[in-house]
Coordinates of C-alpha atoms and ligand atoms in Angstrom, one line a residue:
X5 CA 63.4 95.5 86.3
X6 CA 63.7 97.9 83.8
X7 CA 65.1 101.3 84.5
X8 CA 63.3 104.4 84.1
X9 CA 65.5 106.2 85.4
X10 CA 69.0 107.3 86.6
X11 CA 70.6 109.4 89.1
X12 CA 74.0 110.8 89.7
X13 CA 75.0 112.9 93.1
X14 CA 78.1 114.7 93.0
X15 CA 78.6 115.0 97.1
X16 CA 81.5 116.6 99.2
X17 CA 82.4 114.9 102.3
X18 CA 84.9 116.4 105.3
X19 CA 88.1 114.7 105.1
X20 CA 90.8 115.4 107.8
X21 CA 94.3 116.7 106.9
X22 CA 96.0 113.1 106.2
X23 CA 99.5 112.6 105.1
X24 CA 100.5 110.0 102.0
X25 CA 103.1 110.2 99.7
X26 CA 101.3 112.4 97.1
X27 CA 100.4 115.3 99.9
X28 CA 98.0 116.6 101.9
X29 CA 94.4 115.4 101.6
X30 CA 92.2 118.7 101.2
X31 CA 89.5 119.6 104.2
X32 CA 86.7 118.0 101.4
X33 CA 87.2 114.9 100.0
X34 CA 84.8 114.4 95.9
X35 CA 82.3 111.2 96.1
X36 CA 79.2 110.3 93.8
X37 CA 76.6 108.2 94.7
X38 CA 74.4 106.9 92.0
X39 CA 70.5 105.9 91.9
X40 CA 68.9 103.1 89.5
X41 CA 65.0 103.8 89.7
X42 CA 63.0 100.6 87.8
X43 CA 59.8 100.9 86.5
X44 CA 58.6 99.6 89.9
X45 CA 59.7 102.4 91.8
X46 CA 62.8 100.1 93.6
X47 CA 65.7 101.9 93.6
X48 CA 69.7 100.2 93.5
X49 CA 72.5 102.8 94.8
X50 CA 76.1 102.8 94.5
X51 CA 79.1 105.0 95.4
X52 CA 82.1 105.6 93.4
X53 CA 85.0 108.4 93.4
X54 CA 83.9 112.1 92.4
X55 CA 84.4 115.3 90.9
X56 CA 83.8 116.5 87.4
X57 CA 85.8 113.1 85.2
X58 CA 83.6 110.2 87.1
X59 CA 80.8 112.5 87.0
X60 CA 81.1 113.1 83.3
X61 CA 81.6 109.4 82.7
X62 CA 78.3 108.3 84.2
X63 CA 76.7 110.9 82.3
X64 CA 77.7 109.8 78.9
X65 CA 76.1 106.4 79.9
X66 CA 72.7 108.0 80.6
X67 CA 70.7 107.3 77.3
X68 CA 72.5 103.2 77.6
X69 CA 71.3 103.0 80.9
X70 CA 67.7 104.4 80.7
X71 CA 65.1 101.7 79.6
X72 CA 67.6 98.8 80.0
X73 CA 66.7 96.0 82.3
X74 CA 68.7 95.6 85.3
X75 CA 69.5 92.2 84.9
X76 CA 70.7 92.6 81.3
X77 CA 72.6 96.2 81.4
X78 CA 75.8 94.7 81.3
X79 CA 75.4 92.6 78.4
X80 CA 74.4 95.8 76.3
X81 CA 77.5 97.8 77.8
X82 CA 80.1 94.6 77.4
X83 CA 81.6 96.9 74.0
X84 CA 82.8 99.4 76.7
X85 CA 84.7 97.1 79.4
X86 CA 87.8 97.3 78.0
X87 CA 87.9 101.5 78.2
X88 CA 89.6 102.5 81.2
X89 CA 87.8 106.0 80.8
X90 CA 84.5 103.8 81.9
X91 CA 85.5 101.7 84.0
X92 CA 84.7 103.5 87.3
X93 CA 81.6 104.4 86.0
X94 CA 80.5 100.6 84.8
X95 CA 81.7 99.5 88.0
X96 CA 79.2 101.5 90.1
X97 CA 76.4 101.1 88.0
X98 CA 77.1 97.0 88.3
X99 CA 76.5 97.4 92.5
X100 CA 73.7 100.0 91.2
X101 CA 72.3 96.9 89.5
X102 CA 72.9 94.2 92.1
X103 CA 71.3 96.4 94.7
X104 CA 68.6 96.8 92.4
X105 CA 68.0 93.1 91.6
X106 CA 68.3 92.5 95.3
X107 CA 65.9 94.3 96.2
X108 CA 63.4 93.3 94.0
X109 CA 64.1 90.0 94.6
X110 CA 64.5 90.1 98.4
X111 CA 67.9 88.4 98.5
X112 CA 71.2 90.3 99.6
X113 CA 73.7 91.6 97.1
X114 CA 75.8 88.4 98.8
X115 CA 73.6 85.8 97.6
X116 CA 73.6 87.1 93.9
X117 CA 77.5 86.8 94.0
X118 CA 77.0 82.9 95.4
X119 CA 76.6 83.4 98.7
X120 CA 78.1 84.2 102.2
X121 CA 80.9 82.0 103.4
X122 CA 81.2 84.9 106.7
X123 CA 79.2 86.7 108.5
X124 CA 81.4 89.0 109.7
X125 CA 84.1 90.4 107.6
X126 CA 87.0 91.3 109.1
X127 CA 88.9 95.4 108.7
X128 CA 92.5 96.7 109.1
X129 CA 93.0 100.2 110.7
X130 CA 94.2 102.3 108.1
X131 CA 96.8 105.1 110.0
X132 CA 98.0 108.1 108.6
X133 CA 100.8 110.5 109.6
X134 CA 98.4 113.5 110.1
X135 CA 97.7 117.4 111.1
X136 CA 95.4 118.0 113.7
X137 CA 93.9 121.4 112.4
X138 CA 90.1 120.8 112.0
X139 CA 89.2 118.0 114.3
X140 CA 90.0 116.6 117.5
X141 CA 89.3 113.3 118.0
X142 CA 92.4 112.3 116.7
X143 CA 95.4 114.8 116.7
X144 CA 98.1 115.0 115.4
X145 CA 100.4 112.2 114.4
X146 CA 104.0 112.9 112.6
X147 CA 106.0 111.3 114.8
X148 CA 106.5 107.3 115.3
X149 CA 105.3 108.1 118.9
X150 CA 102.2 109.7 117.7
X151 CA 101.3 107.1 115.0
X152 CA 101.6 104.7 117.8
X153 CA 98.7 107.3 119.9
X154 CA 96.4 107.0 116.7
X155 CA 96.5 103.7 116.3
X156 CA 95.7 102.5 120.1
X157 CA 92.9 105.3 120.1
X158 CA 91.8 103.3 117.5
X159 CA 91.7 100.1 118.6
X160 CA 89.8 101.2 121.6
X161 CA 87.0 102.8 119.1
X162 CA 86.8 99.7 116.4
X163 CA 88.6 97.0 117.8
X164 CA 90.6 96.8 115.0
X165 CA 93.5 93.3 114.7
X166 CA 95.3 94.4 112.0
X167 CA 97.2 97.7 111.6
X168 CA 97.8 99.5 107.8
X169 CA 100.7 102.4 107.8
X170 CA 100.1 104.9 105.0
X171 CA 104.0 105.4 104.5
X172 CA 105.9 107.9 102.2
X173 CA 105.7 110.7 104.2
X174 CA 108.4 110.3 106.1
X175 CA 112.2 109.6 106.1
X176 CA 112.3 105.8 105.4
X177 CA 113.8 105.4 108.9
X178 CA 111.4 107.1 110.9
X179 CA 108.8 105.0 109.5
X180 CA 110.8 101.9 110.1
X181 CA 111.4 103.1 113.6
X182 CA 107.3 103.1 113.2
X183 CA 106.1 99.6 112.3
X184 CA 108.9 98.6 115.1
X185 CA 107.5 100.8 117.5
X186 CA 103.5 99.7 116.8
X187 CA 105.0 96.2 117.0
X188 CA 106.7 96.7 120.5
X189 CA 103.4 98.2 121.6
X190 CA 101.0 95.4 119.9
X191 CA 103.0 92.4 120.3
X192 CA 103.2 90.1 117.3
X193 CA 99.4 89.3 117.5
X194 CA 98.6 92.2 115.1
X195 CA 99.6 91.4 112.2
X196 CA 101.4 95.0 110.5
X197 CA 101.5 96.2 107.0
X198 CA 103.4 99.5 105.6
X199 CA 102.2 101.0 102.2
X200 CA 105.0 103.6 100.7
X201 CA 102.7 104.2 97.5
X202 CA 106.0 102.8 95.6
X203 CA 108.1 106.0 96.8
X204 CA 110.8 104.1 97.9
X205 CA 114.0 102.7 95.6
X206 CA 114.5 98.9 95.4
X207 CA 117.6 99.7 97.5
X208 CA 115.3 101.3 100.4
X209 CA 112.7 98.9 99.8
X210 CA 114.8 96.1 100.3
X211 CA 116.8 97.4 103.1
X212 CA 113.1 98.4 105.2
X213 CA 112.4 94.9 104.8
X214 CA 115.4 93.2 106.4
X215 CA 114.8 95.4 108.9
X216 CA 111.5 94.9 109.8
X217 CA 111.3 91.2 109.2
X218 CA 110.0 90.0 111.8
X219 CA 107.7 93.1 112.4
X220 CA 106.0 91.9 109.2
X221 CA 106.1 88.6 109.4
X222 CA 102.7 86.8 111.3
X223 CA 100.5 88.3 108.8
X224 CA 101.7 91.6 107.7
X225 CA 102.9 92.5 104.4
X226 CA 104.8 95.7 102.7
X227 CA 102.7 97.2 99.8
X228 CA 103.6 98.8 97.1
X229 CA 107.3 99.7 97.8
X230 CA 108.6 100.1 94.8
X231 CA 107.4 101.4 91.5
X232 CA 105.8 99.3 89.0
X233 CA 106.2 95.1 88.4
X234 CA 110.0 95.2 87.5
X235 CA 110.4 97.6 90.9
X236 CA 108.2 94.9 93.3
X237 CA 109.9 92.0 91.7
X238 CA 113.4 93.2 92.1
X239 CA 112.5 94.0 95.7
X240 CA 111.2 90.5 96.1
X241 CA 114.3 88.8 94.6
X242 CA 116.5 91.2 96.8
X243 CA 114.6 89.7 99.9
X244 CA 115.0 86.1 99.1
X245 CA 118.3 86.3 98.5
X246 CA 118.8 87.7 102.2
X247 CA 116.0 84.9 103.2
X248 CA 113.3 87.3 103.7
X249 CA 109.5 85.9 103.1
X250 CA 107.9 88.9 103.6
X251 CA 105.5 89.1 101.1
X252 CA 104.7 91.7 99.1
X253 CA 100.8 93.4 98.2
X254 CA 100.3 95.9 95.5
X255 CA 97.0 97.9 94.4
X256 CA 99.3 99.9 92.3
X257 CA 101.1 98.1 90.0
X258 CA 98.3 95.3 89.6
X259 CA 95.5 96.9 88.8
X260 CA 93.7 94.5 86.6
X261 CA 94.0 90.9 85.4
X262 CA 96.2 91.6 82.9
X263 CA 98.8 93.5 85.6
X264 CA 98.4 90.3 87.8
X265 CA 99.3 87.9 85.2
X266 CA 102.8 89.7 84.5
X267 CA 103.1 90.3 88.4
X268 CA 102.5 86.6 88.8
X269 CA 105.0 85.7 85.9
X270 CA 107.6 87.4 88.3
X271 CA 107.1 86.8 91.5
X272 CA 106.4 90.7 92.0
X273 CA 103.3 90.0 93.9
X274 CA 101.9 87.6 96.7
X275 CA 98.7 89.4 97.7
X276 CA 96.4 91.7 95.5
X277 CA 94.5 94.2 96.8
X278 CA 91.4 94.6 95.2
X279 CA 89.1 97.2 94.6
X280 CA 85.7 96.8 93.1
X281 CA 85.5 100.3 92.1
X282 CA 88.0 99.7 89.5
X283 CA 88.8 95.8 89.0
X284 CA 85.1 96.2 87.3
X285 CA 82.7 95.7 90.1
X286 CA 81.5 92.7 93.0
X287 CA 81.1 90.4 90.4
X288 CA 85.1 90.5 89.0
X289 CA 86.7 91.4 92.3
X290 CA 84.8 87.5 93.2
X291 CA 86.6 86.1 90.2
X292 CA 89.6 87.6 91.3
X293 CA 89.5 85.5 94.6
X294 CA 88.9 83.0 92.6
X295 CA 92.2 83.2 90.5
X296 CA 94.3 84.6 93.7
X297 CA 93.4 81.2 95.2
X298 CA 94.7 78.7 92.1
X299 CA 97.6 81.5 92.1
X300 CA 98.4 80.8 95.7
X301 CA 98.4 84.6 95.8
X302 CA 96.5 86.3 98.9
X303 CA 93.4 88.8 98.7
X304 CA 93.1 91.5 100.8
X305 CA 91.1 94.6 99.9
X306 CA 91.8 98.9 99.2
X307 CA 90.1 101.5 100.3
X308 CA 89.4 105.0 98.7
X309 CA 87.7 108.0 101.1
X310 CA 84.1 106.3 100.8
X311 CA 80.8 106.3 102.4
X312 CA 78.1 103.8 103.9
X313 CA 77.7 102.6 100.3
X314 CA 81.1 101.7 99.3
X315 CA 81.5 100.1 102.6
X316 CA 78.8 97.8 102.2
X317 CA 79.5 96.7 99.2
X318 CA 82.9 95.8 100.4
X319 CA 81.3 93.9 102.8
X320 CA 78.7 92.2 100.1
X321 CA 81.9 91.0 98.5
X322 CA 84.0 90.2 100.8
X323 CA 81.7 87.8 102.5
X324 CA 80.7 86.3 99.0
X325 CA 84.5 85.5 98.9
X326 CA 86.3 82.2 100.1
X327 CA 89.9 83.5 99.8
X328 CA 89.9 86.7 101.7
X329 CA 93.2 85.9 103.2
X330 CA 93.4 89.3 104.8
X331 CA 91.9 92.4 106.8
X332 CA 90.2 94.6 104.2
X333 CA 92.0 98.1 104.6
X334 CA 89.0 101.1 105.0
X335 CA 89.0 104.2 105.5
X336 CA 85.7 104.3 107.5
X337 CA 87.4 106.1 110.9
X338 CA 88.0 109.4 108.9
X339 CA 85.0 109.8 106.9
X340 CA 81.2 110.8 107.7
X341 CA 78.5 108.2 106.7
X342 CA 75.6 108.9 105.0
X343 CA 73.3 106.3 105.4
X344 CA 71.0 105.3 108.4
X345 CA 74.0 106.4 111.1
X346 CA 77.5 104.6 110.8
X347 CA 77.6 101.1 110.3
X348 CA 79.2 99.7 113.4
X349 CA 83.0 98.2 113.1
X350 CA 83.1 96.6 116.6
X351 CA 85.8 93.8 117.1
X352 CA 87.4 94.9 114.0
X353 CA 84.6 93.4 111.9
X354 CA 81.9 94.3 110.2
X355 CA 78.8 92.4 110.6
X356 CA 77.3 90.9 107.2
X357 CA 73.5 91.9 106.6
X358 CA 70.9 89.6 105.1
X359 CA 68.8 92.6 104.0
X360 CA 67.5 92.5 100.8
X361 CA 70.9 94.2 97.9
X362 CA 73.4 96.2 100.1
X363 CA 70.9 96.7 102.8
X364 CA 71.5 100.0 102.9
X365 CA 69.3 103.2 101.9
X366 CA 70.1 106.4 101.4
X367 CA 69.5 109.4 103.6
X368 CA 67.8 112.1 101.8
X369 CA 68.6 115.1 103.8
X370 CA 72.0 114.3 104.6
X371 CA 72.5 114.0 100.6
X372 CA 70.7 117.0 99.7
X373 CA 73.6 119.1 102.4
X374 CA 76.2 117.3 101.1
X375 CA 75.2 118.2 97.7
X376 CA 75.3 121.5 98.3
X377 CA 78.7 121.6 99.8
X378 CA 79.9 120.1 96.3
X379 CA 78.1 123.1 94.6
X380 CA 79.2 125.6 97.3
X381 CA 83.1 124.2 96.9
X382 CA 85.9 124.9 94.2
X383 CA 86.5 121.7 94.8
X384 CA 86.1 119.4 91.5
X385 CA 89.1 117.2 91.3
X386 CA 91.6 115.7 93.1
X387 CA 95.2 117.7 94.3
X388 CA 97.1 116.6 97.6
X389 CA 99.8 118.2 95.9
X390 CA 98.0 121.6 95.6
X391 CA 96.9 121.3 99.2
X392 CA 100.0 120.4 100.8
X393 CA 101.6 123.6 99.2
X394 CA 98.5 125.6 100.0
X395 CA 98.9 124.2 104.0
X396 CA 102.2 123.0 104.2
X397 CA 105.1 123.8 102.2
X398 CA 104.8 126.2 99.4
X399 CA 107.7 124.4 97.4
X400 CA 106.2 121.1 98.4
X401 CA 107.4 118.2 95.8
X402 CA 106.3 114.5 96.3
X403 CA 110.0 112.6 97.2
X404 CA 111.4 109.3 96.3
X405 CA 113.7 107.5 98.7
Ligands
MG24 MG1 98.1 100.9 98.6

């Protein structure tokens, strides 16, 4: 399985105007997509986050990653694990390599992480406050009301049973009034969960979670309220001592397994969200399942704007893992899929395939166009902030509560 050679994509994808506490996501959203080709001719993909720094990162790997075998090319890149500056990049050419290996093999990417123990792996809605300029599907949503619109529209298009709120965009009230307004509309059988991007004080934090106790308990969970471990575990001592089990998820301050140790230390996490595109790949966000569950700490998982790739291998991953205690969040409803049409989310799940690696391939026309709308953009990294004040607010700042 040794790989002759290596291809990176730098792609622009449509993104709709979504709300979060950093801004206003811009009308194209970066991803790269990668390509293993062995000596065979099989070729492993991957996806991972885009514009010039992940781009750059990949390419400094080239001459490692040409003429290495699959199976062996993260034993001759161990001396760069610890360098956060490659860690993206090492992360998608590990589910480059899987799908490679898979498919020379004929087993799915599942089986190479130990197999399934699902075969359908379950997905949260993930609802923004939004604009409405540029698509219709879904309008516009900056009111409790209209977040409550969004969300039923889709349930009825994905089935979804368990409801993510991008929070941080609005007053801390109106997005209590929110979650309590979904809740009334839902009924207790959907389980909830708010995500202020740690915006809010300790104070607010503490204070939205008294009062929406029960509309997080069954299930839900607030996420990332408060900045950094000290900020999550003084919010989770603030809610015990009012009697308040809500538990709290972060895939901000624990980012690693290094952050979850400390977080664990003080009780400033119960579930981890990971995310193979940065815990290190499939392979470490298993072992991460693997210490949640002696932790007693749940697993759900994040999503970033993504593609069919990224999705899959979320899916690869998630069914290789026994203690997925929770909907994976994804942002599949806003974004356009490149592979062989959408993957289908009906019931809220995703079905798990038994195709040889991710069983997914990519489309070759669709990349090509979407190629060029990277090279015909200005986009090349990242700026909610620029965009909000380009679309929005000219003065815009991101606010803490
Ligand atoms: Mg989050």
């Amino acid at each position: 399985m040794q790989i002759r050679d290596f291809r990176i994509h730098s792609l622009a994808i449509s993104d709709p105007p979504l709300r979060s506490s950093f801004g206003l996501h811009a009308p194209l959203a970066l991803r790269t997509v990668i390509e293993l080709e062995s000596a065979d001719g099989i070729i492993g993909i991957a996806e991972t986050h885009g514009g010039d720094g992940p781009t750059q990162a990949l390419e400094s790997l080239r001459t490692r990653v040409i003429g290495q075998d699959a199976t062996r090319l993260f034993v001759s890149l161990s001396d760069l694990q610890g360098q956060s500056a490659y860690r993206m990049a090492l992360s998608a050419l590990e589910v480059a390599s899987l799908d490679l290996i898979g498919k020379t093999v004929g087993l799915p990417v599942h089986a190479l992480l130990g197999g399934k123990v699902r075969d359908k792996v379950p997905f949260s809605a993930y609802a923004f406050y939004k604009h409405a300029w540029g698509e219709s599907k879904y309008g516009e949503a900056l009111t409790p009301e209209g977040l409550v619109t969004q969300v039923q529209q889709l349930i009825t298009d994905y089935g979804f049973g368990s409801i993510k709120l991008k929070a941080g965009v609005l007053e801390p009230d109106a997005e209590i009034e929110t979650i309590k307004l979904l809740r009334q509309t839902l009924g207790p059988e959907v389980p909830l969960r708010i995500d202020p991007n740690c915006v809010w004080s300790v104070e607010t934090s503490v204070r939205a979670g008294k009062a929406l106790r029960d509309e997080l308990s069954d299930g839900g969970y607030l996420e990332d309220p408060a900045q950094g471990i000290a900020g999550m575990a003084a919010v989770r001592a603030g809610l015990l001592d009012q009697g308040i089990q809500t538990p709290l998820a972060s895939n901000m301050a624990v980012t690693s397994f290094a952050t979850l140790a400390e977080a664990h230390q003080h009780d400033a996490c119960q579930i981890v969200l990971g995310d193979h595109h940065y815990w290190g790949g499939l392979r470490a966000v298993a072992e991460l399942g693997r210490v949640c569950e002696t932790l007693g700490i749940g697993l759900s998982m994040h999503s970033n704007s993504h593609l069919g790739v990224s999705l899959m291998a979320m899916v690869h991953v998630a069914a290789a893992t026994h203690h997925l205690t929770y909907a994976c969040d994804t942002h599949y409803p806003w974004q356009k899929i490149i592979a062989e049409g959408r993957i289908p989310i009906t019931g809220g799940n995703v079905s798990v395939p038994d195709l040889p690696g991710l069983g997914v391939t990519l489309n070759y026309d669709q990349l090509e166009k979407l190629k060029e709308r990277y090279k015909n953009s200005t986009y090349r990294v990242r700026d909610d902030v620029a965009e909000m004040r380009k679309q929005v607010s000219p003065n815009w700042e991101r606010r803490h509560w």
